[in-house]
GROMACS .gro file of C-alpha atoms in nm:
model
  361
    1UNK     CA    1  13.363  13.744  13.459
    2UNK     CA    2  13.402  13.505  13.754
    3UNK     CA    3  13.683  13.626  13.945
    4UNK     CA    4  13.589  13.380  14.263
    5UNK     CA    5  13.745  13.079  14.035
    6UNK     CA    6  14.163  13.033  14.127
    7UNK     CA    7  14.341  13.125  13.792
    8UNK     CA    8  14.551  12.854  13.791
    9UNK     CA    9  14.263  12.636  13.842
   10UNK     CA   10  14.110  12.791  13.541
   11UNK     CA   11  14.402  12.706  13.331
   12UNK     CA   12  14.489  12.404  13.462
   13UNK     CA   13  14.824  12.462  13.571
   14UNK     CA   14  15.049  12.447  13.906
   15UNK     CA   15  15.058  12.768  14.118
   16UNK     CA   16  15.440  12.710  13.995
   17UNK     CA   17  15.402  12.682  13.663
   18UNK     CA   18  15.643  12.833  13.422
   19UNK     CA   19  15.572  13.112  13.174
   20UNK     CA   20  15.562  12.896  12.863
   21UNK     CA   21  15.335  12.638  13.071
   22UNK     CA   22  15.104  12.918  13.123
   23UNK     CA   23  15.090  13.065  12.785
   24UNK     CA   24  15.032  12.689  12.644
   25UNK     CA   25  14.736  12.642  12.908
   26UNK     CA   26  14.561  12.966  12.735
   27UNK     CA   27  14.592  12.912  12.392
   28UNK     CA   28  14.471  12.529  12.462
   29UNK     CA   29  14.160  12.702  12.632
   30UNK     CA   30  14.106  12.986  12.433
   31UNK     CA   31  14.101  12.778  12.105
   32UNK     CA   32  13.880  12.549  12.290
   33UNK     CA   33  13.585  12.809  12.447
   34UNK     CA   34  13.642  13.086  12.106
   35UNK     CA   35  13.281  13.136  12.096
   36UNK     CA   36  13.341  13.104  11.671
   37UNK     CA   37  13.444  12.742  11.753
   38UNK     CA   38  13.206  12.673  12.020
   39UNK     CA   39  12.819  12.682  12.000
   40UNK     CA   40  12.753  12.660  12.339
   41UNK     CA   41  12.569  12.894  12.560
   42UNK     CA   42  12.865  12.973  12.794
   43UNK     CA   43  13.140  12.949  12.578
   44UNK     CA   44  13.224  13.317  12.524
   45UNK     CA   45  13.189  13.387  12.930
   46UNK     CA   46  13.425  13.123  12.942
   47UNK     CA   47  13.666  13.269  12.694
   48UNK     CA   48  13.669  13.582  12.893
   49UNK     CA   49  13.755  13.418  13.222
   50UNK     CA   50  14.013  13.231  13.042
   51UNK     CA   51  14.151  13.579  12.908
   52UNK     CA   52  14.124  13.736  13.275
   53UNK     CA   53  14.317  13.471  13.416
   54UNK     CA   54  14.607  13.503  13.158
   55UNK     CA   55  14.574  13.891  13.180
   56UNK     CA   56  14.753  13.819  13.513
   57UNK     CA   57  14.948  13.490  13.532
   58UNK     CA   58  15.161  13.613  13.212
   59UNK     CA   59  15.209  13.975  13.402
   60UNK     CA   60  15.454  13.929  13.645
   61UNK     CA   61  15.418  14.175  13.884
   62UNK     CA   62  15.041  14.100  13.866
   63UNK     CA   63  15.109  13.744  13.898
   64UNK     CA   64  15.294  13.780  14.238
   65UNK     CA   65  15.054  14.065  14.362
   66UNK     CA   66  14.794  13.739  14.267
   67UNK     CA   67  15.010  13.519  14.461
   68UNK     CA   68  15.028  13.698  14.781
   69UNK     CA   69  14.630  13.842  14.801
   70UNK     CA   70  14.415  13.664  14.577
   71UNK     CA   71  14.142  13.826  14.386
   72UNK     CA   72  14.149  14.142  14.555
   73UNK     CA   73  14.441  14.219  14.360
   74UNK     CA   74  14.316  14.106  14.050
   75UNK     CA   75  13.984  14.280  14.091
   76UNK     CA   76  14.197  14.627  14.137
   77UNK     CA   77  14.370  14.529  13.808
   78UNK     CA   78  14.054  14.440  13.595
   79UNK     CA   79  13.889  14.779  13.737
   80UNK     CA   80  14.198  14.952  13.609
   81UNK     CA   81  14.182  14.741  13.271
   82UNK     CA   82  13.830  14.811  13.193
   83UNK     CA   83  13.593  14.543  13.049
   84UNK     CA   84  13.646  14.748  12.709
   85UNK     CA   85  14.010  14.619  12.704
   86UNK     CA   86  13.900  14.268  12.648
   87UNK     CA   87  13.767  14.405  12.300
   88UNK     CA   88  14.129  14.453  12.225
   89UNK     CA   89  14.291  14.201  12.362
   90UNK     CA   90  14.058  13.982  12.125
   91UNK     CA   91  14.077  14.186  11.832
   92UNK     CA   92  14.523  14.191  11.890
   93UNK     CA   93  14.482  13.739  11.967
   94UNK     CA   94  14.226  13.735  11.671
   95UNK     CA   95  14.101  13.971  11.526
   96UNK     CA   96  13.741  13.911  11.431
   97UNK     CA   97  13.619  13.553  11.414
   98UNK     CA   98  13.391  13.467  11.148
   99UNK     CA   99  13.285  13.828  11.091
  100UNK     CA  100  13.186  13.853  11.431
  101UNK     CA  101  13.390  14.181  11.542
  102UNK     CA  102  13.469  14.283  11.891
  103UNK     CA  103  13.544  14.667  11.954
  104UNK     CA  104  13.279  14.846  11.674
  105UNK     CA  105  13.146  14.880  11.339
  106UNK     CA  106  13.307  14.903  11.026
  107UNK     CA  107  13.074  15.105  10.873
  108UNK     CA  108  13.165  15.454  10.920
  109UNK     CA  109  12.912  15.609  11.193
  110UNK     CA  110  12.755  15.978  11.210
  111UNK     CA  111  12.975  16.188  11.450
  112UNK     CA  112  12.776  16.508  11.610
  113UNK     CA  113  12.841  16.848  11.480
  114UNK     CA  114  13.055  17.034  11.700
  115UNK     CA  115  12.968  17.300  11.921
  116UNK     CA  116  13.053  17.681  11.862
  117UNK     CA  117  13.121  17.936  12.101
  118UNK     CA  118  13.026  18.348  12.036
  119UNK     CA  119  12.982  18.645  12.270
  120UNK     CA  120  12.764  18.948  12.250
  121UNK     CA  121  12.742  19.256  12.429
  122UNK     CA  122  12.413  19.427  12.560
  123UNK     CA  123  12.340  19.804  12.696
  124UNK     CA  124  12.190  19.781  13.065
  125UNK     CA  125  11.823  19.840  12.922
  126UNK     CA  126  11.865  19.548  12.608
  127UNK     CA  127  11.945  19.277  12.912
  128UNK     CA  128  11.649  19.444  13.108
  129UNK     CA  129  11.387  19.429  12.888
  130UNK     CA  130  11.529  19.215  12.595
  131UNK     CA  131  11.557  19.258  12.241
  132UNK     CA  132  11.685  19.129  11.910
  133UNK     CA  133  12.031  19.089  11.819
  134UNK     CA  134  12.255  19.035  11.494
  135UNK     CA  135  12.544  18.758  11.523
  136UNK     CA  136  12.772  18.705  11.307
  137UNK     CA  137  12.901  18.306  11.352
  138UNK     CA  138  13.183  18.102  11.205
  139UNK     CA  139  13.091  17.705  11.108
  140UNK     CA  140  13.075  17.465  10.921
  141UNK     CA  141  12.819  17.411  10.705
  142UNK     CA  142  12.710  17.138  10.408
  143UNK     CA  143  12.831  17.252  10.097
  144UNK     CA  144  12.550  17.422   9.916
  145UNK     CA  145  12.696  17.294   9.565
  146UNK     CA  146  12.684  16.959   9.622
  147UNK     CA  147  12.456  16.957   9.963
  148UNK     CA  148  12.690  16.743  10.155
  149UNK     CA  149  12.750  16.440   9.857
  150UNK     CA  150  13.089  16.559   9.751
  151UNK     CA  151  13.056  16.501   9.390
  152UNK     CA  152  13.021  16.761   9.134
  153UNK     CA  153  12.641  16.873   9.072
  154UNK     CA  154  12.516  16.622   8.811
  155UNK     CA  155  12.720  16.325   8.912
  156UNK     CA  156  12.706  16.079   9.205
  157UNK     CA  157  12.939  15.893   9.421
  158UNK     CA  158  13.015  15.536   9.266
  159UNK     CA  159  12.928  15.246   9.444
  160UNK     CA  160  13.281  15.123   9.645
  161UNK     CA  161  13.438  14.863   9.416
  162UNK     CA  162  13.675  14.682   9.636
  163UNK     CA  163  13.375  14.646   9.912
  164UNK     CA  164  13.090  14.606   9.695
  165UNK     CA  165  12.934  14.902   9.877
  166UNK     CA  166  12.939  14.738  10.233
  167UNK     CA  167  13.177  14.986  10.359
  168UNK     CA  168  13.414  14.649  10.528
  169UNK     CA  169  13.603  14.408  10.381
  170UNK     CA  170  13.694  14.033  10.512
  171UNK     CA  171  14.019  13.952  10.535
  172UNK     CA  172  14.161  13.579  10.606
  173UNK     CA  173  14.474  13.541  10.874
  174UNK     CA  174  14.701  13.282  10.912
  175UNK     CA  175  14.726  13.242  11.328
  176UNK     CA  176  14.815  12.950  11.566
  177UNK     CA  177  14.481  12.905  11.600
  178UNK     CA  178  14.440  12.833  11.242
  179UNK     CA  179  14.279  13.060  10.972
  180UNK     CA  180  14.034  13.336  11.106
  181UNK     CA  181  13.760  13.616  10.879
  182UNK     CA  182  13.889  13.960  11.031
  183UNK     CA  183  13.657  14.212  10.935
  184UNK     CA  184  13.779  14.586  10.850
  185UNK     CA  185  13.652  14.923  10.746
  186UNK     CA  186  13.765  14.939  10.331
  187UNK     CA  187  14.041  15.127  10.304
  188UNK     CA  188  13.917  15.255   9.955
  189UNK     CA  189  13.630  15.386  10.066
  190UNK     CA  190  13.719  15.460  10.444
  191UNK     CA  191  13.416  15.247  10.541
  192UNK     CA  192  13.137  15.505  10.355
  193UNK     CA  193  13.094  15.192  10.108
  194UNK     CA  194  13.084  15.487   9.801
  195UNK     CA  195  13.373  15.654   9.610
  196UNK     CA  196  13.379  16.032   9.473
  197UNK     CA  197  13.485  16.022   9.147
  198UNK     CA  198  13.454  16.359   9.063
  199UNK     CA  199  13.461  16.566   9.351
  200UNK     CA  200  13.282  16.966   9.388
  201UNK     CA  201  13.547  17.198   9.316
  202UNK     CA  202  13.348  17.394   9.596
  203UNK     CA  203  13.426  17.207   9.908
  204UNK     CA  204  13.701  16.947   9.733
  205UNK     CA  205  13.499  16.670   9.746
  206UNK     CA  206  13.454  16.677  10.129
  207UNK     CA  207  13.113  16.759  10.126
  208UNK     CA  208  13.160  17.034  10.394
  209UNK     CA  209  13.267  17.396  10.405
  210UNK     CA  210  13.375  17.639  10.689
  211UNK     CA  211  13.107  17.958  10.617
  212UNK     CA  212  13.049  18.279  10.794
  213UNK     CA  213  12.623  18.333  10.872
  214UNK     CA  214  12.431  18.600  11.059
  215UNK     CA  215  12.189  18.500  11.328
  216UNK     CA  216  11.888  18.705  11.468
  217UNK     CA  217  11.933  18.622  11.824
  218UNK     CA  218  11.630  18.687  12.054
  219UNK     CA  219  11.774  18.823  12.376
  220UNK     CA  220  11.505  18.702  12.659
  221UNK     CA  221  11.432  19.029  12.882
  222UNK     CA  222  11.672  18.994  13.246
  223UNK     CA  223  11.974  18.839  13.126
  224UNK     CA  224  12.252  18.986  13.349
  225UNK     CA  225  12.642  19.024  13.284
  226UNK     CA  226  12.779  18.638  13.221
  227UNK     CA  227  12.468  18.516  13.146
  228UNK     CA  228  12.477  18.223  12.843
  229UNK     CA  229  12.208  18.156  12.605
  230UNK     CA  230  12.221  17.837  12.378
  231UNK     CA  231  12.100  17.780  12.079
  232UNK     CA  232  11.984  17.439  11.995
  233UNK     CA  233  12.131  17.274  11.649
  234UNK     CA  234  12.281  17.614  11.544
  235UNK     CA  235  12.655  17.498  11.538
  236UNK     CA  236  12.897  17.283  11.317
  237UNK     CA  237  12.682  17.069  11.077
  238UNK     CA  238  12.786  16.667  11.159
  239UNK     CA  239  13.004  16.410  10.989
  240UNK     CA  240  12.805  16.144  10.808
  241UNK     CA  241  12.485  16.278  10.859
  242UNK     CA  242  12.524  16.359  11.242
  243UNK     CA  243  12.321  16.619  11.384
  244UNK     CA  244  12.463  16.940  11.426
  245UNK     CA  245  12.625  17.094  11.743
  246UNK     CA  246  12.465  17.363  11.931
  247UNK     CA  247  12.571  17.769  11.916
  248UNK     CA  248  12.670  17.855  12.311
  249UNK     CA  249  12.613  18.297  12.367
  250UNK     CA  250  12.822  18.432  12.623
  251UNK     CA  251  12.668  18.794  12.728
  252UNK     CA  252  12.830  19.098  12.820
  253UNK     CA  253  12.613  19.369  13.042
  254UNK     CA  254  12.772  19.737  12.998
  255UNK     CA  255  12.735  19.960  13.360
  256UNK     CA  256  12.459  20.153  13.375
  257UNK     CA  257  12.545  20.508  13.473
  258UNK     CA  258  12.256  20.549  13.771
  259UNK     CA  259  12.139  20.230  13.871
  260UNK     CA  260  12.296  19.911  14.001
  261UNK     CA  261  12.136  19.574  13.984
  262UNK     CA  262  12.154  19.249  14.218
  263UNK     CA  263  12.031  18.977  14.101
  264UNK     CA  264  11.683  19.099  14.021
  265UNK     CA  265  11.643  19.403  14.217
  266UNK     CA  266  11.765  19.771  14.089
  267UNK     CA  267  11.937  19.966  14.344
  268UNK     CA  268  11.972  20.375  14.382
  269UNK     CA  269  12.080  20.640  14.586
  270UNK     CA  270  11.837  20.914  14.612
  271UNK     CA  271  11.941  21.243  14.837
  272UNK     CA  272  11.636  21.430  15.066
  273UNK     CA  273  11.691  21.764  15.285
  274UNK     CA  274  11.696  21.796  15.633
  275UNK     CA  275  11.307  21.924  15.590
  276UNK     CA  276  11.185  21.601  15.336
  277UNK     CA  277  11.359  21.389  15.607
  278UNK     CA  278  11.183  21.497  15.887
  279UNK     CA  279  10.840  21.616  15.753
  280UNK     CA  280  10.802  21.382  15.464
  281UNK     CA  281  10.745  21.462  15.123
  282UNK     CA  282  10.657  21.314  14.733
  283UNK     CA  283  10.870  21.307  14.502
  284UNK     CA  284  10.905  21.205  14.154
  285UNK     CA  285  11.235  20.979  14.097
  286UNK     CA  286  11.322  20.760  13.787
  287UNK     CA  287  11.307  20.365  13.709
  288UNK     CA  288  11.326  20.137  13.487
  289UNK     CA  289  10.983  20.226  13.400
  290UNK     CA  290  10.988  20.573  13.344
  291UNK     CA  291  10.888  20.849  13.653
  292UNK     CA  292  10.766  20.697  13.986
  293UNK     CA  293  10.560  20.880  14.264
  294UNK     CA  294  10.728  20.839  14.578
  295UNK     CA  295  10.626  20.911  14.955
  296UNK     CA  296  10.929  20.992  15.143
  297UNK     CA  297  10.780  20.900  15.551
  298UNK     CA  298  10.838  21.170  15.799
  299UNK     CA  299  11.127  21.097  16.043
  300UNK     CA  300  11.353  20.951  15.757
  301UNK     CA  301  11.709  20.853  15.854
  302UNK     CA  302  12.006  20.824  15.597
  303UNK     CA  303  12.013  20.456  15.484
  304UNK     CA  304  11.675  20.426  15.527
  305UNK     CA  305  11.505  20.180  15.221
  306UNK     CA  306  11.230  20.224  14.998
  307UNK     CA  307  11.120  19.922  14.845
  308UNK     CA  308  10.911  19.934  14.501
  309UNK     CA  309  10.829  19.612  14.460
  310UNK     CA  310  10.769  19.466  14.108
  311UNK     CA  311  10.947  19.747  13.986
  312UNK     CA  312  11.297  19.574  13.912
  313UNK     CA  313  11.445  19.354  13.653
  314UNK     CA  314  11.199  19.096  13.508
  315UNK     CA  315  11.297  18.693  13.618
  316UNK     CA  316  11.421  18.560  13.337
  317UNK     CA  317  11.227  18.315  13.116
  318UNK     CA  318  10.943  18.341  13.403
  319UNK     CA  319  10.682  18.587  13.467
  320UNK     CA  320  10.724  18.820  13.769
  321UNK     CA  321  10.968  19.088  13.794
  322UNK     CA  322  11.241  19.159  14.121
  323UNK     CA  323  11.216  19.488  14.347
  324UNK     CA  324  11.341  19.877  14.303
  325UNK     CA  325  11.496  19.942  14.646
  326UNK     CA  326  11.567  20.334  14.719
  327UNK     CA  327  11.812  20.402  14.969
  328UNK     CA  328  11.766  20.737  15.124
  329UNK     CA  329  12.062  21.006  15.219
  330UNK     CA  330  11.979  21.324  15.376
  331UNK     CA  331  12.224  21.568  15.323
  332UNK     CA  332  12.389  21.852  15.473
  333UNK     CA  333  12.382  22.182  15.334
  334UNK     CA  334  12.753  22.299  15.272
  335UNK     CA  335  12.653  22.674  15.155
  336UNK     CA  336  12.331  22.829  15.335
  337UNK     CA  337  12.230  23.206  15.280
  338UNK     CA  338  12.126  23.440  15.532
  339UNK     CA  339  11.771  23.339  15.558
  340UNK     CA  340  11.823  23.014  15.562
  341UNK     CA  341  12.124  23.000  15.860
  342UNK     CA  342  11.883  23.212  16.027
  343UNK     CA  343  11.606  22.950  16.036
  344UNK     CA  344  11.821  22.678  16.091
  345UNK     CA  345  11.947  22.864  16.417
  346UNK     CA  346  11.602  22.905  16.554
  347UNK     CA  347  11.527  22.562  16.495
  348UNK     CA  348  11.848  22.508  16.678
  349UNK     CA  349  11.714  22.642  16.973
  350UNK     CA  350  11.377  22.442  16.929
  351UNK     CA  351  11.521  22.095  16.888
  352UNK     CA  352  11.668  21.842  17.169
  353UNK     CA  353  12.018  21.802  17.184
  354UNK     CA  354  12.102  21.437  17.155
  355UNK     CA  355  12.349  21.300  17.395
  356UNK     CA  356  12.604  21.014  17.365
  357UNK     CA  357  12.530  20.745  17.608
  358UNK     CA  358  12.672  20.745  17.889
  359UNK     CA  359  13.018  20.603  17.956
  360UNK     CA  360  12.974  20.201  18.121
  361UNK     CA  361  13.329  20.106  18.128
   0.00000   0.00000   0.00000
């Protein structure tokens, strides 16, 4: 669309030209440039400029915005409108010229299955290391009777009678433009050019039925807690032949009742004695893949990490696995016997004292 042309130009009217001037200009022009009238190469981007330039001498608040800042305000209103209004502005001026239709097919078009939603929930070990799942899903499906025709088994739609099978029908308006083809789906047939006679008692002749199906669902090993899977093509079957939507898994990941995960890595708590802090020792804790050797280092501190790498959760849908990381904490005996106060009171005597630092205020 031009918008550098003036409007009025356009139309070849005054800038004060009345309504009725203006509306007279545009049907002139737009009978003129109708691309069903006019063969030549620029007729229909003429047509269009003639219909912009109407769009906002007839408005009047657009027309005075026009008046007092050109095309900047006209560009804001076009932006606004949308180049697919022009589709109906022609199609409520015309309709469809000649069969030529602006704003879609008649024919009816597939539509896309839609898209189901389900959830599932998993122990801590299923989303570690994966597994198979049963899911029961709600969609809809082609009628197994008729397998999506509609008609009773052993008959067959009949071609549309009032279309001829086309699916559209002409019809011929009266306008002040003089007598136009508009082109429209058939309202017999809806546009599917075919018309069920005797419809499957199964799914009423709609070729479609709402069904409940189990699903094995493969559950890829490290899926964690709000993790969703989707399943390609495994949702509502589509209209007209569309392609069906896709099944979307939302996962739930129960607590496990020792370890903790983030992200990849499993976290623990494992508690040592004063003597496997500070002499070291081996010990035998759990993961994820059964009993681990450990070496606890001499001098250990509470909070101190072990890291077992390649030892945590597996990355999901890639090889390579995160890291088990064992926090240490020494504890404190609460209840000693004799023996044992005894030795810890001649180690007592043994060991430095340490001392706070000293006071720098």
């Amino acid at each position: 669309m031009a918008i550098g042309q003036d409007y009025y130009e356009l139309l070849g009217v005054s800038r004060d030209a009345s309504d009725e001037e203006i509306k007279r200009a545009f049907r002139r022009l737009a009978f003129q440039y109708h691309p069903d009238r006019n063969n030549s190469p620029d007729a229909e981007a003429k047509f269009k400029e003639i219909n912009a330039a109407y769009q906002i001498l007839s408005d009047p608040a657009k027309r005075r915005k026009y008046d007092r800042y050109g095309h900047a305000s006209a560009e804001a209103s076009f932006s606004d409108f949308g180049f697919g209004g022009f589709g109906d502005l022609f199609e409520s001026f015309f309709g469809a010229f000649g069969g030529v239709q602006y704003g879609g097919q008649a024919q009816r078009s597939s539509r896309r299955g839609e898209s189901i939603e389900s959830y599932l929930t998993l122990s801590f070990k299923e989303a570690v290391f994966g597994c198979e799942k049963e899911l029961q899903v709600e969609r809809v499906e082609l009628c197994p009777e008729c397998r999506g025709l509609g008609s009773r088994r052993g008959s067959k739609p009949e071609t549309c009678s009032d279309c001829g099978g086309k699916g559209q029908v002409r019809r011929v308006e009266q306008s002040i433009f003089g007598r136009f083809t508009h082109v429209v789906p058939c309202s017999r047939c809806g546009g599917s050019g075919s018309v069920i006679v005797d419809p499957c008692p199964h799914c009423r002749g709609r070729g479609r039925i709402r069904s409940r199906r189990k699903l094995n669902v493969d559950i890829p090993a490290g899926v964690d807690d709000g993790h969703q899977l989707r399943l390609g093509a495994e949702g509502s079957v589509g209209a007209n032949g569309g392609s069906p939507g896709d099944l979307y898994i939302k996962l739930t990941v129960r607590p496990h009742d020792v370890f903790m995960r983030e992200g990849s890595d499993v976290l623990w708590r494992w508690p040592v004695n004063f003597a496997q802090a500070a002499l070291g020792d081996e010990v035998d804790v759990p993961s994820l893949d059964g009993k681990l050797r450990v070496k606890i280092p001499p001098g250990a501190q509470s909070g101190d990490v072990l890291r077992l790498r390649g030892k945590g959760i597996p990355h999901v849908n890639r090889r390579g696995r995160g890291d088990m990381l064992l926090t240490l904490e020494v504890l404190t005996p609460k209840h000693m016997d004799k023996q044992q106060r005894r030795l810890l009171e001649e180690l007592a005597q043994v060991l430095p004292r340490p001392s706070p630092p000293e006071d720098r205020w």
